[in-house]
mmCIF file of C-alpha atoms in Angstrom:
data_model
loop_
_atom_site.group_PDB
_atom_site.id
_atom_site.type_symbol
_atom_site.label_atom_id
_atom_site.label_comp_id
_atom_site.label_asym_id
_atom_site.label_seq_id
_atom_site.Cartn_x
_atom_site.Cartn_y
_atom_site.Cartn_z
ATOM 1 C CA VAL J 90 0.001 -0.236 0.282
ATOM 2 C CA ILE J 91 1.399 3.489 -0.816
ATOM 3 C CA VAL J 92 0.661 6.305 0.918
ATOM 4 C CA SER J 93 1.264 9.763 -0.447
ATOM 5 C CA ALA J 94 1.166 13.378 0.575
ATOM 6 C CA TYR J 95 2.491 16.503 -1.179
ATOM 7 C CA VAL J 96 5.289 18.403 1.103
ATOM 8 C CA THR J 97 6.463 21.940 0.823
ATOM 9 C CA ASP J 98 8.576 24.091 2.804
ATOM 10 C CA ASP J 99 9.857 27.803 2.723
ATOM 11 C CA SER J 100 13.361 25.897 2.355
ATOM 12 C CA SER J 101 13.871 22.495 1.905
ATOM 13 C CA VAL J 102 12.456 19.241 3.223
ATOM 14 C CA ASP J 103 15.029 17.149 4.917
ATOM 15 C CA SER J 104 12.930 13.900 5.160
ATOM 16 C CA VAL J 105 9.580 12.687 5.372
ATOM 17 C CA LEU J 106 8.708 9.278 6.876
ATOM 18 C CA VAL J 107 5.448 7.261 6.764
ATOM 19 C CA TYR J 108 4.345 5.913 10.115
ATOM 20 C CA TYR J 109 1.915 2.761 10.174
ATOM 21 C CA ASN J 110 0.529 0.411 12.807
ATOM 22 C CA ILE J 111 -1.188 -2.787 11.423
ATOM 23 C CA ASP J 112 -3.948 -3.816 14.002
ATOM 24 C CA SER J 113 -2.764 -1.970 17.149
ATOM 25 C CA SER J 114 0.921 -4.268 17.059
ATOM 26 C CA GLY J 115 2.843 -1.326 17.038
ATOM 27 C CA TRP J 116 4.457 1.432 15.052
ATOM 28 C CA ASN J 117 6.453 1.095 12.652
ATOM 29 C CA VAL J 118 8.003 3.491 9.982
ATOM 30 C CA VAL J 119 9.545 3.949 6.291
ATOM 31 C CA GLN J 120 10.938 6.609 4.453
ATOM 32 C CA ALA J 121 9.004 8.205 1.729
ATOM 33 C CA ALA J 122 10.640 8.972 -1.652
ATOM 34 C CA THR J 123 10.174 12.247 -3.561
ATOM 35 C CA GLY J 124 8.979 12.720 -6.869
ATOM 36 C CA ASP J 125 9.342 16.830 -7.368
ATOM 37 C CA SER J 126 6.995 17.798 -4.039
ATOM 38 C CA LEU J 127 4.823 14.122 -3.785
ATOM 39 C CA TYR J 128 6.609 11.799 -1.073
ATOM 40 C CA SER J 129 5.378 8.228 -1.480
ATOM 41 C CA GLY J 130 6.102 5.601 1.130
ATOM 42 C CA ALA J 131 5.176 1.773 0.924
ATOM 43 C CA ILE J 132 3.719 -0.351 3.655
ATOM 44 C CA PRO J 133 5.152 -3.669 2.628
ATOM 45 C CA ALA J 134 2.826 -6.247 1.359
ATOM 46 C CA ILE J 135 4.114 -8.775 3.727
ATOM 47 C CA ALA J 136 3.082 -6.958 6.586
ATOM 48 C CA LEU J 137 -0.994 -7.096 5.404
ATOM 49 C CA TYR J 138 -3.456 -9.221 5.484
ATOM 50 C CA ASP J 139 -7.414 -9.630 4.732
ATOM 51 C CA GLY J 140 -9.134 -7.640 7.046
ATOM 52 C CA ALA J 141 -6.143 -5.842 8.653
ATOM 53 C CA VAL J 142 -6.496 -2.092 9.670
ATOM 54 C CA VAL J 143 -3.912 0.055 9.184
ATOM 55 C CA GLN J 144 -3.492 3.536 10.936
ATOM 56 C CA TYR J 145 -1.034 6.092 9.506
ATOM 57 C CA PHE J 146 0.362 9.520 9.294
ATOM 58 C CA MET J 147 3.342 11.314 7.750
ATOM 59 C CA ARG J 148 5.938 13.118 9.191
ATOM 60 C CA ALA J 149 7.988 16.002 7.472
ATOM 61 C CA VAL J 150 11.495 17.720 8.782
ATOM 62 C CA ASP J 151 12.872 20.369 7.338
ATOM 63 C CA ASP J 152 16.722 21.539 7.125
ATOM 64 C CA LEU J 153 16.239 23.464 10.139
ATOM 65 C CA GLY J 154 14.755 21.181 11.873
ATOM 66 C CA ALA J 155 11.000 22.127 12.123
ATOM 67 C CA VAL J 156 8.535 18.980 12.209
ATOM 68 C CA MET J 157 5.040 18.874 10.858
ATOM 69 C CA ASN J 158 3.023 15.811 11.456
ATOM 70 C CA TYR J 159 -0.199 14.787 8.964
ATOM 71 C CA PRO J 160 -2.794 14.738 10.409
ATOM 72 C CA SER J 161 -1.391 17.069 13.015
ATOM 73 C CA GLU J 162 -2.758 14.895 15.623
ATOM 74 C CA ALA J 163 -0.277 11.646 14.522
ATOM 75 C CA MET J 164 -0.331 8.854 16.441
ATOM 76 C CA SER J 165 -3.366 10.121 18.895
ATOM 77 C CA ARG J 166 -5.787 10.432 15.894
ATOM 78 C CA PRO J 167 -3.788 8.934 12.805
ATOM 79 C CA TYR J 168 -5.734 8.182 9.416
ATOM 80 C CA SER J 169 -6.709 4.332 8.597
ATOM 81 C CA LEU J 170 -7.630 1.905 6.223
ATOM 82 C CA ARG J 171 -8.691 -1.724 6.022
ATOM 83 C CA VAL J 172 -7.333 -4.516 3.761
ATOM 84 C CA GLY J 173 -9.629 -6.429 1.740
ATOM 85 C CA ILE J 174 -13.586 -6.043 1.068
ATOM 86 C CA THR J 175 -15.866 -6.200 3.495
ATOM 87 C CA PRO J 176 -19.445 -7.592 3.347
ATOM 88 C CA ILE J 177 -22.456 -4.902 3.623
ATOM 89 C CA TYR J 178 -23.809 -7.505 5.563
ATOM 90 C CA ASP J 179 -21.094 -7.409 8.231
ATOM 91 C CA ILE J 180 -21.436 -3.478 8.294
ATOM 92 C CA GLN J 181 -25.370 -3.276 8.617
ATOM 93 C CA PHE J 182 -25.696 -6.198 10.922
ATOM 94 C CA VAL J 183 -27.217 -5.099 14.209
ATOM 95 C CA SER J 184 -29.228 -7.539 16.927
ATOM 96 C CA ALA J 185 -33.035 -7.462 17.093
ATOM 97 C CA GLY J 186 -33.843 -3.348 18.451
ATOM 98 C CA GLY J 187 -30.471 -2.218 17.693
ATOM 99 C CA ASP J 188 -29.471 0.137 15.159
ATOM 100 C CA THR J 189 -25.753 1.384 15.406
ATOM 101 C CA SER J 190 -23.327 -0.925 13.102
ATOM 102 C CA GLY J 191 -20.699 -2.729 14.571
ATOM 103 C CA PHE J 192 -18.171 -1.003 12.588
ATOM 104 C CA ASP J 193 -19.093 2.644 13.329
ATOM 105 C CA GLY J 194 -15.884 4.615 13.263
ATOM 106 C CA GLU J 195 -14.047 1.975 11.435
ATOM 107 C CA PRO J 196 -12.124 2.122 7.446
ATOM 108 C CA VAL J 197 -14.096 -0.600 5.520
ATOM 109 C CA ASN J 198 -14.200 -0.946 1.735
ATOM 110 C CA VAL J 199 -17.431 -2.343 0.232
ATOM 111 C CA GLN J 200 -18.111 -3.508 -3.437
ATOM 112 C CA GLY J 201 -21.693 -3.431 -4.779
ATOM 113 C CA ILE J 202 -24.166 -2.610 -7.742
ATOM 114 C CA VAL J 203 -25.962 0.971 -7.384
ATOM 115 C CA THR J 204 -29.888 0.937 -6.912
ATOM 116 C CA VAL J 205 -29.663 4.847 -6.173
ATOM 117 C CA ALA J 206 -28.039 6.987 -8.676
ATOM 118 C CA SER J 207 -26.058 10.113 -7.127
ATOM 119 C CA GLY J 208 -27.901 13.257 -7.970
ATOM 120 C CA GLU J 209 -31.425 11.505 -7.497
ATOM 121 C CA ILE J 210 -31.357 12.301 -3.784
ATOM 122 C CA ASP J 211 -28.137 14.772 -2.999
ATOM 123 C CA ASP J 212 -25.633 14.932 -5.478
ATOM 124 C CA ASP J 213 -22.621 13.730 -2.843
ATOM 125 C CA LEU J 214 -24.874 10.628 -2.031
ATOM 126 C CA PHE J 215 -26.053 7.254 -3.594
ATOM 127 C CA TYR J 216 -27.157 4.113 -2.607
ATOM 128 C CA MET J 217 -25.952 0.297 -3.370
ATOM 129 C CA HIS J 218 -26.213 -3.360 -2.236
ATOM 130 C CA ASP J 219 -24.661 -6.417 -2.586
ATOM 131 C CA GLY J 220 -27.238 -9.024 -2.804
ATOM 132 C CA THR J 221 -30.888 -9.490 -1.666
ATOM 133 C CA GLY J 222 -32.161 -9.962 1.802
ATOM 134 C CA GLU J 223 -31.708 -8.095 5.327
ATOM 135 C CA PHE J 224 -28.708 -5.989 6.165
ATOM 136 C CA ARG J 225 -27.528 -5.836 2.347
ATOM 137 C CA GLY J 226 -27.634 -2.159 1.208
ATOM 138 C CA ILE J 227 -25.735 0.755 2.371
ATOM 139 C CA ALA J 228 -25.647 4.621 1.706
ATOM 140 C CA CYS J 229 -22.427 6.022 0.676
ATOM 141 C CA TYR J 230 -21.559 9.672 0.843
ATOM 142 C CA MET J 231 -18.966 11.587 -0.924
ATOM 143 C CA PRO J 232 -17.447 14.753 0.645
ATOM 144 C CA GLY J 233 -15.906 17.378 -1.439
ATOM 145 C CA GLU J 234 -16.257 17.277 -5.271
ATOM 146 C CA PRO J 235 -18.599 13.971 -5.830
ATOM 147 C CA THR J 236 -18.298 11.393 -8.647
ATOM 148 C CA PRO J 237 -21.029 10.804 -10.962
ATOM 149 C CA VAL J 238 -22.789 7.420 -10.087
ATOM 150 C CA GLN J 239 -25.429 5.846 -11.930
ATOM 151 C CA GLU J 240 -27.780 2.987 -11.249
ATOM 152 C CA GLY J 241 -26.261 -0.354 -12.319
ATOM 153 C CA ASP J 242 -22.739 0.647 -11.747
ATOM 154 C CA LEU J 243 -20.393 -1.835 -9.869
ATOM 155 C CA VAL J 244 -18.624 0.421 -7.339
ATOM 156 C CA THR J 245 -15.500 -0.186 -5.166
ATOM 157 C CA PHE J 246 -15.725 2.184 -2.017
ATOM 158 C CA CYS J 247 -13.384 2.736 0.366
ATOM 159 C CA GLY J 248 -14.442 4.800 3.561
ATOM 160 C CA ARG J 249 -15.390 5.164 7.104
ATOM 161 C CA VAL J 250 -18.742 4.023 8.549
ATOM 162 C CA SER J 251 -20.962 6.405 10.484
ATOM 163 C CA GLU J 252 -23.946 6.816 12.018
ATOM 164 C CA TYR J 253 -25.468 9.910 10.508
ATOM 165 C CA TYR J 254 -28.818 10.561 12.832
ATOM 166 C CA GLY J 255 -29.037 7.022 12.881
ATOM 167 C CA LEU J 256 -28.517 6.204 9.011
ATOM 168 C CA THR J 257 -25.286 4.099 8.406
ATOM 169 C CA GLU J 258 -23.604 5.084 6.277
ATOM 170 C CA LEU J 259 -19.967 5.203 4.397
ATOM 171 C CA THR J 260 -18.124 8.420 4.178
ATOM 172 C CA ARG J 261 -15.376 8.255 1.432
ATOM 173 C CA HIS J 262 -11.735 8.737 2.419
ATOM 174 C CA PHE J 263 -10.792 11.068 -0.353
ATOM 175 C CA GLU J 264 -11.881 11.349 -3.864
ATOM 176 C CA GLY J 265 -9.713 8.773 -5.559
ATOM 177 C CA SER J 266 -10.963 6.360 -2.756
ATOM 178 C CA MET J 267 -13.732 4.837 -5.163
ATOM 179 C CA VAL J 268 -13.411 2.798 -8.468
ATOM 180 C CA ILE J 269 -16.198 2.138 -10.956
ATOM 181 C CA GLU J 270 -15.310 -1.010 -12.053
ATOM 182 C CA SER J 271 -18.122 -1.145 -14.662
ATOM 183 C CA SER J 272 -21.721 -0.002 -15.692
ATOM 184 C CA GLY J 273 -24.890 -1.231 -17.019
ATOM 185 C CA ASN J 274 -24.892 -4.233 -14.663
ATOM 186 C CA PRO J 275 -28.565 -5.393 -13.385
ATOM 187 C CA HIS J 276 -29.145 -5.095 -9.395
ATOM 188 C CA TYR J 277 -29.233 -8.317 -7.301
ATOM 189 C CA GLY J 278 -33.178 -8.182 -7.126
ATOM 190 C CA PHE J 279 -35.776 -7.050 -4.821
ATOM 191 C CA THR J 280 -36.155 -8.275 -1.334
ATOM 192 C CA ASP J 281 -39.834 -8.890 -0.685
ATOM 193 C CA VAL J 282 -41.164 -7.329 2.441
ATOM 194 C CA THR J 283 -44.559 -6.703 4.078
ATOM 195 C CA THR J 284 -45.477 -3.158 5.026
ATOM 196 C CA ALA J 285 -44.989 -4.523 8.741
ATOM 197 C CA GLN J 286 -41.852 -5.152 7.984
ATOM 198 C CA VAL J 287 -40.702 -2.025 6.782
ATOM 199 C CA THR J 288 -43.066 0.339 9.199
ATOM 200 C CA TYR J 289 -42.404 3.818 9.737
ATOM 201 C CA ASN J 290 -41.743 3.965 13.383
ATOM 202 C CA ASN J 291 -40.005 0.569 14.336
ATOM 203 C CA LEU J 292 -36.501 -0.444 14.407
ATOM 204 C CA THR J 293 -37.840 -4.066 13.273
ATOM 205 C CA SER J 294 -37.465 -1.931 10.074
ATOM 206 C CA GLU J 295 -33.901 -1.380 10.284
ATOM 207 C CA PRO J 296 -32.309 -4.952 8.489
ATOM 208 C CA TYR J 297 -34.107 -3.630 5.338
ATOM 209 C CA GLU J 298 -32.348 -0.009 5.868
ATOM 210 C CA ALA J 299 -30.880 1.453 2.400
ATOM 211 C CA GLN J 300 -31.671 -2.100 0.607
ATOM 212 C CA LEU J 301 -34.071 -2.378 -2.272
ATOM 213 C CA ILE J 302 -37.047 -3.859 -1.493
ATOM 214 C CA ARG J 303 -40.476 -4.995 -2.769
ATOM 215 C CA VAL J 304 -44.000 -4.659 -1.173
ATOM 216 C CA THR J 305 -46.904 -6.264 -2.959
ATOM 217 C CA ASP J 306 -50.756 -5.831 -3.290
ATOM 218 C CA ALA J 307 -50.760 -2.809 -0.575
ATOM 219 C CA THR J 308 -53.242 -0.403 -0.797
ATOM 220 C CA VAL J 309 -52.802 3.581 -0.397
ATOM 221 C CA THR J 310 -54.310 4.306 3.139
ATOM 222 C CA LEU J 311 -53.165 8.058 3.665
ATOM 223 C CA GLU J 312 -52.692 10.327 0.842
ATOM 224 C CA SER J 313 -49.644 12.799 0.547
ATOM 225 C CA GLY J 314 -49.516 16.170 2.204
ATOM 226 C CA ALA J 315 -47.418 19.064 2.373
ATOM 227 C CA TYR J 316 -44.146 17.117 2.561
ATOM 228 C CA GLY J 317 -45.392 14.785 -0.120
ATOM 229 C CA ILE J 318 -45.409 11.458 2.232
ATOM 230 C CA TRP J 319 -48.249 9.003 1.643
ATOM 231 C CA TYR J 320 -49.184 5.581 3.764
ATOM 232 C CA CYS J 321 -50.030 2.364 2.409
ATOM 233 C CA ALA J 322 -50.790 -0.976 4.014
ATOM 234 C CA ASP J 323 -50.955 -4.786 3.094
ATOM 235 C CA SER J 324 -52.424 -7.652 4.093
ATOM 236 C CA SER J 325 -50.251 -7.356 7.171
ATOM 237 C CA ILE J 326 -52.329 -4.069 8.146
ATOM 238 C CA LEU J 327 -48.964 -1.991 9.758
ATOM 239 C CA ASN J 328 -48.414 1.037 7.687
ATOM 240 C CA ALA J 329 -45.330 2.060 5.868
ATOM 241 C CA LYS J 330 -44.645 5.421 4.508
ATOM 242 C CA VAL J 331 -43.746 6.406 1.101
ATOM 243 C CA ASP J 332 -41.434 9.517 0.334
ATOM 244 C CA ASP J 333 -41.225 11.826 -2.847
ATOM 245 C CA GLU J 334 -37.226 12.864 -2.576
ATOM 246 C CA ILE J 335 -36.820 11.349 -6.350
ATOM 247 C CA TYR J 336 -39.657 12.310 -8.813
ATOM 248 C CA TYR J 337 -42.281 10.257 -9.864
ATOM 249 C CA THR J 338 -46.011 11.251 -11.331
ATOM 250 C CA TYR J 339 -48.134 8.973 -9.482
ATOM 251 C CA ASP J 340 -50.397 10.704 -7.568
ATOM 252 C CA PRO J 341 -51.867 8.497 -4.534
ATOM 253 C CA GLU J 342 -55.583 8.508 -3.668
ATOM 254 C CA VAL J 343 -57.003 6.593 -0.418
ATOM 255 C CA GLY J 344 -58.475 2.875 -1.675
ATOM 256 C CA ASP J 345 -55.727 2.894 -4.966
ATOM 257 C CA VAL J 346 -54.265 -0.768 -4.908
ATOM 258 C CA LEU J 347 -50.910 -1.318 -5.759
ATOM 259 C CA GLU J 348 -49.436 -4.588 -7.543
ATOM 260 C CA GLU J 349 -46.181 -3.546 -6.695
ATOM 261 C CA LEU J 350 -44.472 -0.843 -4.517
ATOM 262 C CA ARG J 351 -40.693 -1.168 -5.339
ATOM 263 C CA GLY J 352 -37.885 1.386 -4.015
ATOM 264 C CA VAL J 353 -35.042 1.818 -1.674
ATOM 265 C CA LEU J 354 -35.730 2.008 2.419
ATOM 266 C CA LEU J 355 -34.675 5.377 3.489
ATOM 267 C CA TYR J 356 -33.680 6.478 6.972
ATOM 268 C CA ASP J 357 -34.213 10.193 7.785
ATOM 269 C CA TYR J 358 -36.210 12.531 10.407
ATOM 270 C CA ASN J 359 -36.184 9.310 12.623
ATOM 271 C CA GLU J 360 -38.575 7.524 10.446
ATOM 272 C CA TYR J 361 -38.286 4.430 7.409
ATOM 273 C CA LYS J 362 -39.686 5.635 4.141
ATOM 274 C CA ILE J 363 -39.714 3.683 1.131
ATOM 275 C CA GLN J 364 -38.330 5.390 -1.579
ATOM 276 C CA PRO J 365 -39.648 4.862 -5.275
ATOM 277 C CA ARG J 366 -36.769 5.740 -7.770
ATOM 278 C CA SER J 367 -39.345 6.101 -10.663
ATOM 279 C CA ASP J 368 -42.799 5.548 -11.932
ATOM 280 C CA ASP J 369 -41.494 2.144 -12.935
ATOM 281 C CA ASP J 370 -41.290 1.403 -9.330
ATOM 282 C CA ILE J 371 -45.159 1.484 -8.881
ATOM 283 C CA LEU J 372 -47.308 -0.767 -10.467
ATOM 284 C CA GLY J 373 -50.857 0.124 -9.899
ATOM 285 C CA PRO J 374 -53.568 2.677 -11.474
ATOM 286 C CA PRO J 375 -52.460 4.358 -14.577
ATOM 287 C CA ARG J 376 -50.746 7.739 -14.253
ATOM 288 C CA ILE J 377 -52.348 10.729 -15.851
ATOM 289 C CA SER J 378 -49.909 13.819 -16.843
ATOM 290 C CA ASP J 379 -49.831 16.690 -19.073
ATOM 291 C CA ILE J 380 -53.331 17.719 -18.985
ATOM 292 C CA ARG J 381 -54.105 20.594 -21.203
ATOM 293 C CA TYR J 382 -57.225 22.429 -23.122
ATOM 294 C CA SER J 383 -57.573 23.655 -26.630
ATOM 295 C CA PRO J 384 -57.995 25.933 -28.009
ATOM 296 C CA VAL J 385 -56.227 28.862 -26.384
ATOM 297 C CA PRO J 386 -58.108 30.578 -25.202
ATOM 298 C CA PRO J 387 -61.637 28.735 -25.272
ATOM 299 C CA ALA J 388 -64.160 30.628 -27.084
ATOM 300 C CA ALA J 389 -67.925 30.845 -27.334
ATOM 301 C CA GLY J 390 -69.350 28.257 -29.566
ATOM 302 C CA VAL J 391 -66.437 26.354 -29.885
ATOM 303 C CA THR J 392 -65.820 22.980 -28.682
ATOM 304 C CA THR J 393 -63.085 22.690 -25.998
ATOM 305 C CA THR J 394 -60.567 19.225 -26.152
ATOM 306 C CA ILE J 395 -59.450 18.333 -23.080
ATOM 307 C CA SER J 396 -56.408 16.153 -23.600
ATOM 308 C CA ALA J 397 -53.848 14.236 -21.343
ATOM 309 C CA THR J 398 -51.168 11.520 -21.454
ATOM 310 C CA LEU J 399 -52.172 8.079 -19.873
ATOM 311 C CA GLU J 400 -49.202 5.437 -19.027
ATOM 312 C CA ASP J 401 -49.735 2.151 -17.124
ATOM 313 C CA ASN J 402 -47.929 -0.977 -16.693
ATOM 314 C CA VAL J 403 -50.527 -2.745 -18.706
ATOM 315 C CA GLY J 404 -52.654 -1.301 -21.068
ATOM 316 C CA ILE J 405 -55.064 1.251 -20.472
ATOM 317 C CA SER J 406 -58.870 -0.004 -21.353
ATOM 318 C CA THR J 407 -61.013 3.034 -20.795
ATOM 319 C CA ALA J 408 -60.470 6.478 -20.086
ATOM 320 C CA THR J 409 -63.309 9.039 -19.316
ATOM 321 C CA LEU J 410 -63.267 13.247 -19.197
ATOM 322 C CA HIS J 411 -65.618 14.311 -16.113
ATOM 323 C CA TRP J 412 -66.781 17.878 -16.612
ATOM 324 C CA SER J 413 -68.922 20.272 -15.179
ATOM 325 C CA LEU J 414 -70.089 23.967 -15.756
ATOM 326 C CA SER J 415 -70.329 24.697 -12.051
ATOM 327 C CA ALA J 416 -68.701 23.380 -9.033
ATOM 328 C CA THR J 417 -71.623 20.531 -8.655
ATOM 329 C CA ARG J 418 -70.047 17.473 -7.332
ATOM 330 C CA PRO J 419 -70.006 14.441 -8.337
ATOM 331 C CA TYR J 420 -69.570 16.083 -11.756
ATOM 332 C CA PRO J 421 -73.000 15.615 -13.726
ATOM 333 C CA ASN J 422 -71.263 15.107 -17.493
ATOM 334 C CA THR J 423 -68.587 12.719 -18.562
ATOM 335 C CA VAL J 424 -67.338 11.753 -22.123
ATOM 336 C CA SER J 425 -65.249 8.954 -23.386
#
């Protein structure tokens, strides 16, 4: 493993050293060689093994004897890395009733398929999973300049585990500590759950945090309000909340039956919420959009035509226009 840093000085640099400590076995040091102002030192391969946690920092000394450590806390607060790939399950797993990762604060490297692209929720955030089932999805945060990531990318991500207001996420070490291995890959599939298993206010939902999930045969029980949140429940009766952080056109109405509701299970504001990624994740009633009238403006004695775009996951059999010349309800006039 090569550890590098830029070192500059007003006079000249006498030496640059890389200090490293493997699994708290004691500090070792290697000399860093320079190429212009970039200094690099090698932690020998013979010292590294799968799963090892390596702490490290760099120390520079100028020709006047002045010393600078990076990070400045040196041995008391060094940087760290882990050797090898850690399964997401190991990071996310908690015993019943818990939600804090056993790897909290530790470095890890994970590899998975992107299920929510960067820019869908935030430019510096994306979601990935490495399989179906419990504890297999995770959020990845990219401080600094975000790297654009698309759904279907196979990504290797090196960072540190943290609990962001209860959400287990990985924070990238630095901009180059992730690799897009390939693109256009299928995800590993949906994890089938009941609404009771992903209800919004219970830690029993924790195993599915950040995972790509699917609920079937659910009925809308509460329409979206000011914050765009709506509820649905399947035969398990308990409600799940559905969010609108990502754009979709479906406008839920109480009583709508959804053949399938898919998405990633978010955790924010102390609640679990299903987040569909597009209309393709909602298999239910037809979608109606782009309603308009012609001519513009409408004129007395001239037929007014109302049109709209209708879409569905299956064929649309009928469409009916309801209209009224007053606020009468229900609308007294209909036309196919």
